[in-house]
């Protein structure tokens, strides 16, 4: 009896050990790492995304590349999926942002947990490179002191409405003339360097008749370097006389009384003409875009949430006047994140210019888990039942061959019966002809005896 109890407890002990061992499950998690956070120009960098879970569907993207990390496990524990992107570092100051976005489900959980990891890699000059990579939260494992950029340039600048053209990063002063009924404008700008900031000052929201100076002060990522852009807006007086800053008026020329009224009709036509603008903004092809807010001719700023991996938006616009020039820029080479598209409408006859701006938020979403599961179920069914499918296809082909053969045999039999009837009919007709000819021959023979 004691021996039996001893054996029982030994079996129970080992069973508990096996149960505890099989019950140990590595916790779900995701990480995004880089071989170095501060490479030098020409150095090869490898960015790796790793997910540990029962099921996962995430996308590793950056530097124009994208890889989907998808998988699941049927074992009693979480499994690991990983992939990487390799690139060569560019010039010092260049920044590369990589993200790991999607979802994962722990082996013991029923709901999906979102994954959102981001790191930024900055190229540094030789001698300032860092040695460590980063973890999934973007924190440096071995921190270094990167050189912050001193770039205080803008990549885009303008106002709405009555925007100006010809922006250049190294050109810091611009002049614009607006009608008297324009009392405020909105300034839009975009910095070249990531981490740079800008501040708008001046009376953009309360334009006075005459010259109004708007200043856009840009501070570089280093926090020290600054650059100021100036937009001088000349608001016309009630008499439609344009106030042009920094222009010396020439002496008035003598006007011939007979020609004093010439051109007034043209001016009245211009004043009565509908304001310059667009009637519609759509996109060519099968894709559809939705502007937010809804398009209106006198509304100049819109947003598009783009969830497709499109590099170009083939926009189609219709102006409200003939013989105007429309220039669309910024709708090509779209990158993930924010992109600004400008549509400039210019009437050379009236010297009017308006610019519409569209902020495109491009987000590449990974394929939905349900769609992936459906594809896997179909593929698994085809793989597991290929023998039955092959037999089914063979049976269908056999039935088709049988039907075709029976139809051909039936037609052949009908043809044989038809030709047999035709032959019999011809033979009967020949016999009738001979019966008619024979009496005549006998009469001829009988006459010869007399």
Short mmCIF file of C-alpha atoms in Angstrom, two decimals:
data_model
loop_
_atom_site.label_atom_id
_atom_site.label_comp_id
_atom_site.label_asym_id
_atom_site.label_seq_id
_atom_site.Cartn_x
_atom_site.Cartn_y
_atom_site.Cartn_z
CA UNK A 1 0.00 0.00 0.00
CA UNK A 2 2.79 2.41 0.90
CA UNK A 3 4.57 1.56 -2.34
CA UNK A 4 1.42 2.39 -4.35
CA UNK A 5 1.06 5.76 -2.60
CA UNK A 6 4.70 6.55 -3.32
CA UNK A 7 4.26 5.76 -7.03
CA UNK A 8 1.06 7.86 -7.12
CA UNK A 9 2.79 10.94 -5.65
CA UNK A 10 5.74 10.58 -8.03
CA UNK A 11 3.38 10.49 -11.04
CA UNK A 12 1.45 13.48 -9.65
CA UNK A 13 4.68 15.44 -9.14
CA UNK A 14 5.93 14.92 -12.70
CA UNK A 15 2.48 15.67 -14.10
CA UNK A 16 2.49 19.03 -12.32
CA UNK A 17 5.96 19.81 -13.68
CA UNK A 18 4.84 19.01 -17.23
CA UNK A 19 1.67 21.08 -16.78
CA UNK A 20 3.56 24.11 -15.45
CA UNK A 21 6.14 23.82 -18.25
CA UNK A 22 3.46 23.71 -20.94
CA UNK A 23 1.56 26.55 -19.29
CA UNK A 24 4.48 28.96 -19.49
CA UNK A 25 3.71 31.38 -22.31
CA UNK A 26 5.96 34.18 -23.34
CA UNK A 27 4.10 37.49 -23.09
CA UNK A 28 3.04 39.18 -26.31
CA UNK A 29 5.11 42.15 -27.41
CA UNK A 30 6.55 44.07 -30.37
CA UNK A 31 9.84 45.87 -30.92
CA UNK A 32 11.44 48.04 -33.59
CA UNK A 33 15.25 48.19 -33.56
CA UNK A 34 18.03 49.62 -35.73
CA UNK A 35 21.64 48.53 -36.09
CA UNK A 36 22.60 52.16 -35.43
CA UNK A 37 20.64 55.34 -34.76
CA UNK A 38 23.33 57.74 -36.01
CA UNK A 39 25.01 56.34 -39.11
CA UNK A 40 27.51 58.22 -41.24
CA UNK A 41 27.06 58.87 -44.95
CA UNK A 42 27.30 55.65 -46.95
CA UNK A 43 26.89 53.37 -43.92
CA UNK A 44 24.50 50.41 -44.21
CA UNK A 45 21.68 50.41 -41.65
CA UNK A 46 19.34 47.52 -40.88
CA UNK A 47 15.96 48.18 -39.22
CA UNK A 48 14.23 45.11 -37.76
CA UNK A 49 10.62 44.68 -36.64
CA UNK A 50 9.79 41.80 -34.30
CA UNK A 51 6.43 40.59 -32.96
CA UNK A 52 5.84 37.87 -30.35
CA UNK A 53 2.19 36.77 -30.08
CA UNK A 54 -0.32 34.09 -30.88
CA UNK A 55 -1.36 35.92 -34.08
CA UNK A 56 0.01 39.09 -35.64
CA UNK A 57 -0.45 41.33 -38.67
CA UNK A 58 1.85 44.36 -38.78
CA UNK A 59 3.60 46.42 -41.43
CA UNK A 60 7.22 47.56 -41.24
CA UNK A 61 7.71 50.66 -43.41
CA UNK A 62 10.18 53.47 -43.99
CA UNK A 63 12.52 54.99 -46.61
CA UNK A 64 10.02 54.13 -49.36
CA UNK A 65 9.99 50.43 -48.46
CA UNK A 66 7.26 48.35 -46.84
CA UNK A 67 7.10 44.76 -45.56
CA UNK A 68 4.16 42.88 -44.03
CA UNK A 69 4.85 40.64 -41.04
CA UNK A 70 1.92 38.22 -40.73
CA UNK A 71 1.48 34.89 -38.97
CA UNK A 72 -0.06 32.82 -36.21
CA UNK A 73 0.70 29.73 -34.16
CA UNK A 74 -1.27 26.65 -33.11
CA UNK A 75 1.13 25.57 -30.36
CA UNK A 76 0.59 26.19 -26.66
CA UNK A 77 2.50 29.45 -26.53
CA UNK A 78 3.29 32.65 -28.41
CA UNK A 79 5.52 32.56 -31.48
CA UNK A 80 7.75 35.20 -33.07
CA UNK A 81 7.60 36.86 -36.49
CA UNK A 82 10.31 39.21 -37.75
CA UNK A 83 11.51 41.02 -40.88
CA UNK A 84 13.94 43.82 -41.67
CA UNK A 85 14.68 46.66 -44.10
CA UNK A 86 18.22 47.60 -45.10
CA UNK A 87 19.25 50.96 -46.60
CA UNK A 88 22.34 53.11 -47.15
CA UNK A 89 22.57 56.37 -45.21
CA UNK A 90 22.56 59.59 -47.20
CA UNK A 91 24.03 63.02 -46.51
CA UNK A 92 24.57 64.25 -42.90
CA UNK A 93 21.40 65.74 -41.45
CA UNK A 94 19.12 63.37 -43.37
CA UNK A 95 16.46 61.72 -41.21
CA UNK A 96 14.74 58.39 -41.80
CA UNK A 97 11.54 57.51 -39.95
CA UNK A 98 10.50 53.87 -39.64
CA UNK A 99 7.25 52.52 -38.18
CA UNK A 100 5.81 49.17 -37.12
CA UNK A 101 2.01 49.45 -37.24
CA UNK A 102 -0.75 46.87 -37.01
CA UNK A 103 -2.15 44.50 -34.41
CA UNK A 104 -1.31 41.37 -32.42
CA UNK A 105 -3.24 38.93 -30.24
CA UNK A 106 -1.78 37.11 -27.25
CA UNK A 107 -2.25 33.32 -27.25
CA UNK A 108 -4.36 33.62 -24.08
CA UNK A 109 -6.31 36.75 -25.14
CA UNK A 110 -9.46 37.12 -27.20
CA UNK A 111 -9.05 40.75 -28.31
CA UNK A 112 -6.44 42.30 -30.58
CA UNK A 113 -3.82 44.65 -29.16
CA UNK A 114 -2.67 47.55 -31.39
CA UNK A 115 0.99 47.84 -32.37
CA UNK A 116 2.48 51.29 -33.03
CA UNK A 117 6.25 51.63 -32.83
CA UNK A 118 8.27 54.45 -34.44
CA UNK A 119 11.96 55.34 -34.54
CA UNK A 120 13.87 58.13 -36.30
CA UNK A 121 17.40 57.61 -37.62
CA UNK A 122 19.53 60.70 -38.35
CA UNK A 123 22.71 60.69 -40.42
CA UNK A 124 25.59 62.48 -38.70
CA UNK A 125 28.98 63.68 -39.80
CA UNK A 126 31.93 61.32 -39.43
CA UNK A 127 33.07 61.18 -35.81
CA UNK A 128 29.60 61.83 -34.32
CA UNK A 129 28.09 58.44 -35.10
CA UNK A 130 26.30 56.50 -32.36
CA UNK A 131 26.93 52.87 -31.53
CA UNK A 132 23.58 51.65 -30.27
CA UNK A 133 20.28 50.69 -31.83
CA UNK A 134 16.84 51.44 -30.43
CA UNK A 135 14.08 49.48 -28.81
CA UNK A 136 10.47 49.37 -29.98
CA UNK A 137 9.58 52.63 -28.23
CA UNK A 138 12.31 54.54 -30.07
CA UNK A 139 14.59 55.02 -27.01
CA UNK A 140 18.31 54.73 -27.64
CA UNK A 141 19.99 51.82 -25.93
CA UNK A 142 23.37 53.57 -26.08
CA UNK A 143 22.55 57.30 -26.39
CA UNK A 144 24.75 59.57 -28.42
CA UNK A 145 24.66 63.30 -29.03
CA UNK A 146 23.59 63.86 -32.65
CA UNK A 147 24.26 67.12 -34.42
CA UNK A 148 20.98 69.03 -34.75
CA UNK A 149 20.21 70.56 -38.11
CA UNK A 150 20.60 74.31 -38.64
CA UNK A 151 18.18 74.31 -41.59
CA UNK A 152 15.67 77.15 -41.07
CA UNK A 153 14.25 77.14 -44.61
CA UNK A 154 10.63 76.72 -45.63
CA UNK A 155 9.64 74.27 -48.36
CA UNK A 156 6.31 76.01 -49.02
CA UNK A 157 4.68 79.32 -48.16
CA UNK A 158 1.53 81.16 -49.19
CA UNK A 159 -1.75 82.75 -48.18
CA UNK A 160 -5.43 82.13 -48.82
CA UNK A 161 -7.13 83.71 -50.63
CA UNK A 162 -5.22 85.60 -53.37
CA UNK A 163 -2.08 83.57 -53.03
CA UNK A 164 1.18 84.47 -54.75
CA UNK A 165 3.38 82.32 -57.00
CA UNK A 166 7.11 81.86 -57.42
CA UNK A 167 7.99 80.77 -53.90
CA UNK A 168 11.66 79.86 -53.37
CA UNK A 169 13.29 78.81 -50.13
CA UNK A 170 16.02 81.46 -50.45
CA UNK A 171 13.59 84.26 -51.34
CA UNK A 172 12.40 85.91 -48.12
CA UNK A 173 10.17 88.80 -49.31
CA UNK A 174 6.91 88.72 -51.32
CA UNK A 175 4.34 91.33 -52.36
CA UNK A 176 0.61 90.62 -52.81
CA UNK A 177 -2.31 92.89 -53.72
CA UNK A 178 -5.84 92.06 -52.54
CA UNK A 179 -9.21 93.77 -53.13
CA UNK A 180 -10.76 96.04 -50.53
CA UNK A 181 -13.30 93.38 -49.46
CA UNK A 182 -10.52 91.07 -48.24
CA UNK A 183 -10.02 91.85 -44.56
CA UNK A 184 -8.07 88.76 -43.51
CA UNK A 185 -5.91 86.00 -44.96
CA UNK A 186 -4.63 82.70 -43.66
CA UNK A 187 -0.92 81.95 -43.89
CA UNK A 188 0.21 78.40 -44.59
CA UNK A 189 3.81 77.19 -44.42
CA UNK A 190 5.86 73.98 -44.29
CA UNK A 191 9.40 73.64 -42.92
CA UNK A 192 12.14 71.73 -44.72
CA UNK A 193 13.82 70.18 -41.69
CA UNK A 194 12.02 67.83 -39.34
CA UNK A 195 11.92 69.43 -35.90
CA UNK A 196 11.97 73.01 -37.16
CA UNK A 197 9.18 75.38 -36.05
CA UNK A 198 7.73 78.63 -37.33
CA UNK A 199 5.72 81.53 -35.85
CA UNK A 200 3.46 83.90 -37.82
CA UNK A 201 3.24 87.51 -36.64
CA UNK A 202 1.47 90.57 -38.04
CA UNK A 203 -2.12 91.61 -38.72
CA UNK A 204 -3.11 88.81 -41.10
CA UNK A 205 -6.54 88.67 -39.43
CA UNK A 206 -7.16 92.42 -39.63
CA UNK A 207 -5.84 93.83 -42.89
CA UNK A 208 -5.81 97.59 -43.13
CA UNK A 209 -6.06 99.64 -46.31
CA UNK A 210 -2.51 100.02 -47.52
CA UNK A 211 0.51 97.86 -46.76
CA UNK A 212 0.34 95.07 -44.16
CA UNK A 213 3.53 93.17 -43.25
CA UNK A 214 3.25 89.52 -42.22
CA UNK A 215 6.37 87.87 -40.77
CA UNK A 216 7.03 84.14 -40.65
CA UNK A 217 9.98 83.41 -38.35
CA UNK A 218 11.47 79.92 -38.70
CA UNK A 219 13.62 78.36 -35.97
CA UNK A 220 15.90 75.47 -37.02
CA UNK A 221 16.02 72.18 -35.04
CA UNK A 222 19.19 73.38 -33.29
CA UNK A 223 17.09 76.06 -31.58
CA UNK A 224 19.52 78.83 -32.54
CA UNK A 225 19.39 79.41 -36.29
CA UNK A 226 16.46 81.57 -37.43
CA UNK A 227 15.19 82.90 -40.74
CA UNK A 228 12.38 85.39 -41.36
CA UNK A 229 10.10 85.49 -44.41
CA UNK A 230 8.04 88.65 -45.06
CA UNK A 231 4.77 88.88 -46.99
CA UNK A 232 3.62 92.45 -47.73
CA UNK A 233 -0.10 92.53 -48.45
CA UNK A 234 -1.45 95.66 -50.12
CA UNK A 235 -5.18 96.02 -49.49
CA UNK A 236 -6.90 98.27 -52.05
CA UNK A 237 -8.89 101.31 -51.04
CA UNK A 238 -12.62 101.72 -51.62
CA UNK A 239 -11.92 103.58 -54.87
CA UNK A 240 -10.24 100.40 -56.24
CA UNK A 241 -6.89 102.21 -56.22
CA UNK A 242 -4.17 99.71 -55.52
CA UNK A 243 -1.66 100.61 -52.85
CA UNK A 244 1.69 99.17 -53.92
CA UNK A 245 4.45 99.20 -51.30
CA UNK A 246 7.93 100.48 -52.03
CA UNK A 247 6.95 101.84 -55.47
CA UNK A 248 7.64 105.44 -56.49
CA UNK A 249 4.75 106.80 -58.53
CA UNK A 250 5.62 108.40 -61.83
CA UNK A 251 4.27 111.89 -62.63
CA UNK A 252 0.77 111.82 -64.06
CA UNK A 253 0.69 112.06 -67.82
CA UNK A 254 -1.65 114.47 -69.55
CA UNK A 255 -4.85 112.76 -70.49
CA UNK A 256 -6.65 113.61 -73.69
CA UNK A 257 -10.26 114.55 -72.73
CA UNK A 258 -11.51 112.64 -75.76
CA UNK A 259 -9.85 109.47 -74.42
CA UNK A 260 -10.70 110.03 -70.77
CA UNK A 261 -13.65 107.61 -70.82
CA UNK A 262 -11.80 104.89 -72.76
CA UNK A 263 -11.28 101.71 -70.78
CA UNK A 264 -14.04 102.44 -68.26
CA UNK A 265 -16.30 99.83 -69.82
CA UNK A 266 -13.51 97.26 -69.60
CA UNK A 267 -12.95 98.11 -65.94
CA UNK A 268 -16.67 97.74 -65.22
CA UNK A 269 -16.69 94.33 -66.93
CA UNK A 270 -13.77 93.22 -64.76
CA UNK A 271 -15.46 94.45 -61.59
CA UNK A 272 -18.73 92.69 -62.47
CA UNK A 273 -16.97 89.44 -63.40
CA UNK A 274 -17.34 86.49 -61.02
CA UNK A 275 -14.33 86.02 -58.70
CA UNK A 276 -11.65 83.73 -60.11
CA UNK A 277 -11.75 80.16 -58.86
CA UNK A 278 -12.46 76.50 -59.59
CA UNK A 279 -15.82 74.89 -60.25
CA UNK A 280 -14.72 71.42 -59.16
CA UNK A 281 -11.80 69.28 -57.98
CA UNK A 282 -12.01 65.58 -58.84
CA UNK A 283 -9.61 62.75 -59.60
CA UNK A 284 -9.22 60.92 -62.90
CA UNK A 285 -9.37 57.13 -63.08
CA UNK A 286 -11.18 54.59 -60.93
CA UNK A 287 -10.06 55.98 -57.59
CA UNK A 288 -12.28 58.35 -55.62
CA UNK A 289 -11.23 61.13 -53.31
CA UNK A 290 -13.24 62.88 -50.65
CA UNK A 291 -12.40 66.45 -49.81
CA UNK A 292 -12.92 67.63 -46.27
CA UNK A 293 -14.84 69.88 -46.06
CA UNK A 294 -17.06 69.58 -49.14
CA UNK A 295 -15.74 71.57 -52.12
CA UNK A 296 -16.85 75.18 -52.57
CA UNK A 297 -15.38 77.63 -55.03
CA UNK A 298 -14.62 80.26 -52.35
CA UNK A 299 -13.12 77.70 -49.92
CA UNK A 300 -9.39 77.34 -50.45
CA UNK A 301 -8.16 74.75 -47.94
CA UNK A 302 -9.04 71.03 -47.91
CA UNK A 303 -7.86 67.75 -46.43
CA UNK A 304 -7.71 64.28 -48.00
CA UNK A 305 -7.22 61.12 -45.93
CA UNK A 306 -5.48 58.77 -48.36
CA UNK A 307 -5.42 55.12 -47.24
CA UNK A 308 -4.20 53.69 -50.55
CA UNK A 309 -0.57 53.28 -51.51
CA UNK A 310 -0.75 55.81 -54.34
CA UNK A 311 2.31 57.81 -55.35
CA UNK A 312 0.37 60.21 -57.58
CA UNK A 313 -3.05 61.83 -57.41
CA UNK A 314 -4.16 62.62 -61.00
CA UNK A 315 -6.33 65.60 -60.12
CA UNK A 316 -8.83 67.02 -62.59
CA UNK A 317 -9.91 70.63 -62.06
CA UNK A 318 -12.35 72.89 -63.92
CA UNK A 319 -11.83 76.69 -63.68
CA UNK A 320 -14.77 79.09 -63.87
CA UNK A 321 -13.17 81.17 -66.62
CA UNK A 322 -11.71 80.50 -70.02
CA UNK A 323 -8.13 81.26 -70.99
CA UNK A 324 -6.74 80.86 -67.46
CA UNK A 325 -3.62 78.95 -66.48
CA UNK A 326 -3.93 76.21 -63.86
CA UNK A 327 -0.78 74.77 -62.26
CA UNK A 328 -0.93 71.73 -59.96
CA UNK A 329 2.12 70.90 -57.85
CA UNK A 330 2.85 68.50 -55.03
CA UNK A 331 0.55 65.71 -56.27
CA UNK A 332 3.42 63.41 -57.28
CA UNK A 333 5.87 61.31 -55.25
CA UNK A 334 3.49 61.25 -52.29
CA UNK A 335 5.12 59.98 -49.10
CA UNK A 336 3.54 58.45 -46.04
CA UNK A 337 2.47 61.22 -43.69
CA UNK A 338 1.56 64.81 -44.62
CA UNK A 339 1.79 66.07 -48.21
CA UNK A 340 0.70 69.50 -49.49
CA UNK A 341 -0.81 69.93 -52.96
CA UNK A 342 -1.21 73.44 -54.38
CA UNK A 343 -3.49 74.34 -57.28
CA UNK A 344 -2.69 77.79 -58.69
CA UNK A 345 -5.28 79.48 -60.91
CA UNK A 346 -3.98 82.56 -62.74
CA UNK A 347 -5.80 84.95 -65.05
CA UNK A 348 -3.20 86.98 -66.96
CA UNK A 349 -5.78 89.40 -68.37
CA UNK A 350 -7.07 90.52 -64.97
CA UNK A 351 -3.79 89.74 -63.17
CA UNK A 352 -5.69 87.70 -60.58
CA UNK A 353 -4.27 84.65 -58.83
CA UNK A 354 -5.89 82.27 -56.37
CA UNK A 355 -4.38 79.14 -54.85
CA UNK A 356 -6.15 76.13 -53.41
CA UNK A 357 -4.20 73.95 -50.96
CA UNK A 358 -4.93 70.31 -50.16
CA UNK A 359 -3.34 68.58 -47.18
CA UNK A 360 -3.00 64.87 -48.02
CA UNK A 361 -2.60 62.58 -45.02
CA UNK A 362 -1.29 59.33 -46.50
CA UNK A 363 -1.65 56.30 -44.25
CA UNK A 364 -0.90 52.80 -45.57
CA UNK A 365 -3.04 50.39 -43.58
CA UNK A 366 -2.11 46.70 -43.32
CA UNK A 367 -4.52 44.18 -44.76
CA UNK A 368 -7.34 43.36 -42.37
CA UNK A 369 -6.98 40.23 -40.24
CA UNK A 370 -10.34 38.90 -41.43
CA UNK A 371 -9.33 39.06 -45.08
CA UNK A 372 -6.09 37.27 -44.34
CA UNK A 373 -7.93 34.59 -42.41
CA UNK A 374 -10.37 34.05 -45.29
CA UNK A 375 -7.50 33.67 -47.75
CA UNK A 376 -5.78 31.18 -45.46
CA UNK A 377 -8.98 29.15 -45.00
CA UNK A 378 -9.45 28.92 -48.77
CA UNK A 379 -5.81 27.97 -49.38
CA UNK A 380 -5.93 25.38 -46.59
CA UNK A 381 -9.13 23.87 -47.98
CA UNK A 382 -7.61 23.60 -51.46
CA UNK A 383 -4.46 22.05 -50.03
CA UNK A 384 -6.27 19.51 -47.87
CA UNK A 385 -8.86 18.50 -50.47
CA UNK A 386 -6.91 18.57 -53.72
CA UNK A 387 -7.58 14.85 -54.32
CA UNK A 388 -11.34 15.32 -54.09
CA UNK A 389 -11.13 18.39 -56.30
CA UNK A 390 -9.10 16.46 -58.90
CA UNK A 391 -11.66 13.62 -58.87
CA UNK A 392 -14.48 16.14 -59.22
CA UNK A 393 -12.80 17.80 -62.19
CA UNK A 394 -12.21 14.38 -63.80
CA UNK A 395 -15.87 13.41 -63.34
CA UNK A 396 -17.02 16.68 -64.88
CA UNK A 397 -14.69 16.18 -67.86
CA UNK A 398 -15.94 12.57 -68.27
CA UNK A 399 -19.55 13.72 -68.27
CA UNK A 400 -18.77 16.39 -70.85
CA UNK A 401 -16.93 13.86 -73.08
CA UNK A 402 -19.82 11.39 -72.77
CA UNK A 403 -22.41 14.00 -73.71
CA UNK A 404 -20.37 15.19 -76.68
CA UNK A 405 -19.78 11.60 -77.88
CA UNK A 406 -23.48 10.69 -77.65
CA UNK A 407 -24.44 13.80 -79.58
CA UNK A 408 -21.92 13.00 -82.33
CA UNK A 409 -23.11 9.35 -82.56
CA UNK A 410 -26.71 10.47 -82.80
CA UNK A 411 -25.92 12.95 -85.56
CA UNK A 412 -23.92 10.33 -87.47
CA UNK A 413 -26.85 7.86 -87.26
CA UNK A 414 -29.28 10.50 -88.49
CA UNK A 415 -26.96 11.28 -91.43
CA UNK A 416 -26.75 7.59 -92.35
CA UNK A 417 -30.54 7.22 -92.26
CA UNK A 418 -30.94 10.35 -94.34
CA UNK A 419 -28.57 9.15 -97.08
CA UNK A 420 -30.18 5.65 -97.06
CA UNK A 421 -33.63 7.16 -97.59
CA UNK A 422 -32.25 9.39 -100.31
CA UNK A 423 -30.67 6.42 -102.10
CA UNK A 424 -33.90 4.40 -101.88
CA UNK A 425 -35.90 7.31 -103.22
CA UNK A 426 -33.58 7.68 -106.22
CA UNK A 427 -33.78 3.94 -107.00
CA UNK A 428 -37.60 4.09 -106.96
CA UNK A 429 -37.55 7.07 -109.32
CA UNK A 430 -35.24 5.22 -111.75
CA UNK A 431 -37.55 2.16 -111.81
CA UNK A 432 -40.54 4.36 -112.62
CA UNK A 433 -38.62 5.92 -115.50
CA UNK A 434 -37.77 2.48 -116.96
CA UNK A 435 -41.41 1.39 -116.73
CA UNK A 436 -42.44 4.33 -118.85
CA UNK A 437 -39.71 3.78 -121.46
CA UNK A 438 -40.24 -0.04 -121.92
CA UNK A 439 -43.73 0.04 -123.66
CA UNK A 440 -42.43 2.48 -126.22
CA UNK A 441 -39.52 0.21 -127.09
CA UNK A 442 -41.89 -2.75 -127.53
CA UNK A 443 -44.11 -0.80 -129.95
CA UNK A 444 -41.16 0.11 -132.09
CA UNK A 445 -40.06 -3.52 -132.23
CA UNK A 446 -43.60 -4.75 -133.18
CA UNK A 447 -43.84 -2.39 -136.19
CA UNK A 448 -40.71 -3.77 -137.79
CA UNK A 449 -42.29 -7.23 -138.44
CA UNK A 450 -44.79 -5.82 -140.92
#
